[in-house]
Tab-separated table of C-alpha atoms in Angstrom:
chain	number	residue	atom	x	y	z
A	1	MET	CA	-50.966	-0.569	-3.360
A	2	ALA	CA	-54.622	0.435	-3.099
A	3	SER	CA	-56.943	-0.483	-5.933
A	4	VAL	CA	-57.405	2.200	-8.597
A	5	ASP	CA	-60.891	3.138	-9.802
A	6	ILE	CA	-61.206	3.778	-13.533
A	7	GLU	CA	-63.071	7.031	-12.815
A	8	GLU	CA	-59.912	8.412	-11.199
A	9	CYS	CA	-58.133	8.053	-14.550
A	10	VAL	CA	-60.686	9.358	-17.059
A	11	GLN	CA	-61.370	13.079	-17.259
A	12	SER	CA	-64.511	13.025	-19.413
A	13	LYS	CA	-67.622	12.434	-17.313
A	14	ARG	CA	-69.287	10.925	-20.382
A	15	LEU	CA	-66.893	7.985	-20.218
A	16	HIS	CA	-67.450	7.123	-16.552
A	17	HIS	CA	-68.780	3.663	-15.846
A	18	SER	CA	-68.297	0.754	-13.480
A	19	ASN	CA	-64.902	-0.933	-13.161
A	20	GLU	CA	-66.676	-4.169	-14.059
A	21	TYR	CA	-66.860	-2.886	-17.637
A	22	HIS	CA	-63.087	-3.387	-17.841
A	23	SER	CA	-62.809	-6.536	-15.730
A	24	VAL	CA	-61.398	-9.711	-17.243
A	25	SER	CA	-62.850	-13.163	-16.661
A	26	ASP	CA	-60.608	-16.209	-16.322
A	27	GLU	CA	-61.872	-17.486	-19.678
A	28	GLU	CA	-61.115	-14.183	-21.419
A	29	ARG	CA	-57.681	-14.068	-19.825
A	30	LEU	CA	-56.861	-17.555	-21.092
A	31	ASP	CA	-58.150	-16.724	-24.579
A	32	ILE	CA	-55.998	-13.636	-24.994
A	33	GLN	CA	-52.959	-15.404	-23.544
A	34	CYS	CA	-53.317	-18.110	-26.193
A	35	ASP	CA	-53.897	-15.569	-28.969
A	36	LEU	CA	-50.897	-13.460	-27.985
A	37	LEU	CA	-48.610	-16.494	-27.713
A	38	LYS	CA	-49.684	-17.662	-31.182
A	39	TRP	CA	-49.006	-14.195	-32.572
A	40	TYR	CA	-45.611	-14.097	-30.855
A	41	GLN	CA	-44.549	-17.424	-32.348
A	42	LEU	CA	-45.311	-16.075	-35.820
A	43	GLU	CA	-43.912	-12.555	-35.447
A	44	LYS	CA	-41.110	-12.762	-32.868
A	45	ARG	CA	-37.777	-11.213	-33.738
A	46	THR	CA	-34.901	-13.667	-33.869
A	47	ASN	CA	-31.971	-11.267	-34.223
A	48	MET	CA	-31.764	-10.208	-30.589
A	49	PRO	CA	-28.721	-11.846	-28.953
A	50	TRP	CA	-30.270	-11.801	-25.468
A	51	ARG	CA	-33.239	-13.901	-26.596
A	52	LYS	CA	-32.307	-17.495	-25.896
A	53	PRO	CA	-34.350	-20.525	-24.861
A	54	THR	CA	-34.423	-20.705	-21.072
A	55	ASN	CA	-35.294	-23.730	-18.995
A	56	LYS	CA	-36.024	-22.909	-15.363
A	57	ASP	CA	-34.762	-26.397	-14.446
A	58	CYS	CA	-31.208	-25.571	-15.581
A	59	ASP	CA	-28.439	-25.528	-12.996
A	60	ILE	CA	-28.148	-22.395	-10.883
A	61	GLU	CA	-25.012	-21.108	-12.637
A	62	THR	CA	-26.697	-21.269	-16.052
A	63	LEU	CA	-29.779	-19.496	-14.740
A	64	ALA	CA	-27.630	-16.864	-13.045
A	65	GLN	CA	-25.840	-16.141	-16.319
A	66	ARG	CA	-29.157	-15.850	-18.187
A	67	ALA	CA	-30.474	-13.530	-15.485
A	68	TYR	CA	-27.428	-11.296	-15.925
A	69	GLU	CA	-27.888	-11.210	-19.708
A	70	VAL	CA	-31.588	-10.378	-19.472
A	71	TRP	CA	-30.899	-7.732	-16.820
A	72	VAL	CA	-28.314	-5.993	-19.030
A	73	SER	CA	-30.606	-6.100	-22.067
A	74	GLU	CA	-33.613	-4.751	-20.171
A	75	ILE	CA	-31.638	-1.820	-18.758
A	76	MET	CA	-30.173	-0.991	-22.172
A	77	LEU	CA	-33.602	-1.167	-23.798
A	78	GLN	CA	-35.067	1.474	-21.506
A	79	GLN	CA	-36.015	4.379	-23.808
A	80	THR	CA	-33.654	3.010	-26.477
A	81	GLN	CA	-34.485	1.219	-29.737
A	82	VAL	CA	-33.620	-2.445	-30.209
A	83	ALA	CA	-31.554	-1.747	-33.334
A	84	THR	CA	-29.310	0.584	-31.344
A	85	VAL	CA	-28.996	-1.726	-28.352
A	86	ILE	CA	-27.859	-4.852	-30.233
A	87	ASP	CA	-24.318	-3.605	-30.967
A	88	TYR	CA	-23.911	-2.114	-27.499
A	89	TYR	CA	-25.125	-5.337	-25.896
A	90	ASN	CA	-22.680	-7.469	-27.898
A	91	ARG	CA	-19.745	-5.199	-26.999
A	92	TRP	CA	-20.802	-5.143	-23.358
A	93	MET	CA	-20.999	-8.926	-23.103
A	94	GLU	CA	-17.611	-9.241	-24.780
A	95	ALA	CA	-16.071	-6.875	-22.223
A	96	PHE	CA	-18.066	-8.061	-19.195
A	97	PRO	CA	-19.248	-11.613	-19.991
A	98	THR	CA	-20.300	-12.319	-16.403
A	99	ILE	CA	-21.647	-10.320	-13.504
A	100	ARG	CA	-18.333	-10.823	-11.688
A	101	ASP	CA	-16.462	-9.277	-14.609
A	102	LEU	CA	-18.718	-6.229	-14.411
A	103	ALA	CA	-18.353	-5.986	-10.641
A	104	SER	CA	-14.550	-6.021	-10.886
A	105	ALA	CA	-14.436	-3.299	-13.565
A	106	ASP	CA	-14.004	0.381	-12.749
A	107	ILE	CA	-16.642	2.969	-13.557
A	108	GLU	CA	-14.481	4.570	-16.273
A	109	GLN	CA	-14.422	1.287	-18.199
A	110	VAL	CA	-18.180	0.985	-17.828
A	111	ASN	CA	-18.872	4.541	-18.983
A	112	THR	CA	-16.504	4.205	-21.944
A	113	LEU	CA	-18.366	1.138	-23.159
A	114	TRP	CA	-21.711	2.878	-22.624
A	115	ALA	CA	-20.650	6.056	-24.472
A	116	GLY	CA	-23.262	7.110	-27.035
A	117	LEU	CA	-26.117	5.074	-25.581
A	118	GLY	CA	-27.307	7.926	-23.363
A	119	TYR	CA	-28.851	8.003	-19.897
A	120	TYR	CA	-25.497	7.207	-18.261
A	121	SER	CA	-27.075	6.635	-14.869
A	122	ARG	CA	-28.233	3.272	-16.242
A	123	ALA	CA	-24.630	2.134	-16.661
A	124	LYS	CA	-23.734	3.242	-13.148
A	125	ARG	CA	-26.711	1.370	-11.670
A	126	LEU	CA	-25.746	-1.802	-13.543
A	127	TRP	CA	-22.227	-1.525	-12.162
A	128	GLU	CA	-23.437	-0.800	-8.628
A	129	GLY	CA	-25.958	-3.622	-8.874
A	130	ALA	CA	-23.303	-6.086	-10.009
A	131	LYS	CA	-21.084	-5.201	-7.052
A	132	LYS	CA	-23.955	-5.681	-4.616
A	133	ILE	CA	-25.033	-9.003	-6.139
A	134	VAL	CA	-21.483	-10.361	-5.993
A	135	GLU	CA	-20.939	-9.185	-2.417
A	136	LYS	CA	-24.348	-10.056	-0.971
A	137	PHE	CA	-25.601	-12.917	-3.159
A	138	ASN	CA	-22.369	-14.541	-4.370
A	139	GLY	CA	-23.009	-13.363	-7.928
A	140	ILE	CA	-26.482	-14.908	-8.226
A	141	LEU	CA	-29.364	-12.545	-9.001
A	142	PRO	CA	-32.486	-13.226	-6.884
A	143	ASN	CA	-35.004	-15.567	-8.505
A	144	ASN	CA	-38.201	-13.602	-7.808
A	145	ALA	CA	-39.534	-10.193	-8.803
A	146	ARG	CA	-40.086	-8.909	-5.276
A	147	GLU	CA	-36.502	-9.480	-4.166
A	148	LEU	CA	-35.042	-8.272	-7.461
A	149	GLN	CA	-36.886	-4.977	-7.086
A	150	GLN	CA	-35.884	-4.615	-3.450
A	151	GLU	CA	-32.230	-5.563	-3.747
A	152	VAL	CA	-30.907	-4.506	-7.155
A	153	PRO	CA	-30.192	-0.793	-7.796
A	154	GLY	CA	-32.126	0.567	-10.768
A	155	VAL	CA	-34.413	-2.460	-11.074
A	156	GLY	CA	-38.059	-1.430	-10.940
A	157	ARG	CA	-41.263	-3.399	-11.162
A	158	TYR	CA	-41.075	-3.987	-14.922
A	159	THR	CA	-37.428	-5.078	-15.082
A	160	ALA	CA	-37.825	-7.285	-12.010
A	161	GLY	CA	-40.840	-8.970	-13.589
A	162	ALA	CA	-39.022	-9.452	-16.889
A	163	ILE	CA	-36.020	-11.158	-15.283
A	164	ALA	CA	-38.118	-13.295	-12.943
A	165	SER	CA	-40.519	-14.463	-15.653
A	166	ILE	CA	-38.081	-14.944	-18.549
A	167	VAL	CA	-35.328	-16.654	-16.579
A	168	TYR	CA	-36.912	-18.195	-13.511
A	169	GLY	CA	-40.416	-18.890	-14.841
A	170	GLU	CA	-42.194	-16.856	-12.170
A	171	ALA	CA	-45.789	-15.961	-13.076
A	172	THR	CA	-45.568	-12.229	-12.445
A	173	PRO	CA	-47.047	-9.246	-14.310
A	174	VAL	CA	-44.923	-7.193	-16.689
A	175	VAL	CA	-46.430	-3.920	-17.927
A	176	ASP	CA	-44.765	-1.632	-20.472
A	177	GLY	CA	-45.991	0.653	-23.256
A	178	ASN	CA	-46.784	-2.278	-25.550
A	179	VAL	CA	-48.843	-4.033	-22.882
A	180	ILE	CA	-50.702	-0.817	-22.106
A	181	ARG	CA	-51.612	-0.299	-25.778
A	182	VAL	CA	-52.983	-3.835	-26.113
A	183	LEU	CA	-54.937	-3.750	-22.842
A	184	ALA	CA	-56.297	-0.256	-23.486
A	185	ARG	CA	-57.757	-1.308	-26.830
A	186	TRP	CA	-58.934	-4.702	-25.614
A	187	ARG	CA	-60.713	-3.382	-22.527
A	188	ALA	CA	-61.663	0.055	-23.957
A	189	ILE	CA	-59.758	2.019	-21.324
A	190	HIS	CA	-59.830	5.635	-22.546
A	191	ALA	CA	-57.437	7.150	-20.029
A	192	ASP	CA	-54.128	8.974	-20.323
A	193	PRO	CA	-51.579	6.102	-20.424
A	194	LYS	CA	-48.834	8.324	-19.011
A	195	LYS	CA	-50.583	9.164	-15.751
A	196	ALA	CA	-49.445	7.280	-12.662
A	197	LYS	CA	-52.978	6.209	-11.698
A	198	THR	CA	-53.659	4.913	-15.207
A	199	ILE	CA	-50.442	2.898	-15.237
A	200	GLU	CA	-51.335	1.411	-11.848
A	201	LEU	CA	-54.754	0.473	-13.230
A	202	PHE	CA	-53.089	-1.526	-16.016
A	203	TRP	CA	-50.923	-3.353	-13.485
A	204	GLN	CA	-54.116	-4.338	-11.687
A	205	VAL	CA	-55.927	-5.470	-14.848
């Protein structure tokens, strides 16, 4: 995608300035990575069942199972609070512990388990995605963000990046509302965070 200029995102002419004002040096990038990782180690939540230590050198079956678990959690967490998702996730994994179990289920079973979580199209895409992964990839989710986004129904840039980085250790960007808030304050980006061009700018930062 073409590079986005900050002036395309900010309405007030008083706030226009060079993109270099928001650029990040390698040293700054390393500093904030270290700071954020330190903060995460102190503040991370430990009650989320999908958060498990992952070693990218594990055997392929173990990695495939972790990829499935992360995929389910990321889809459930879309526009839904963590506290709500935990119970649904646990029930889902009890009913469909593997991607093959999900693929062999019928849509009525899937929708029944999803009932109350909202946005039912998410459940259908998980089910359709599981069928495709079993049929085309022998039940193994792709190990990189590009292929995940291309091949798995309902998996966009964020979810693909989350699976690829958490499970397979790929160094790939992941931008959500939390990332946008941190970057906007850090780099003084006073633009509407909901606009498509602004979001693309954050992916480029």
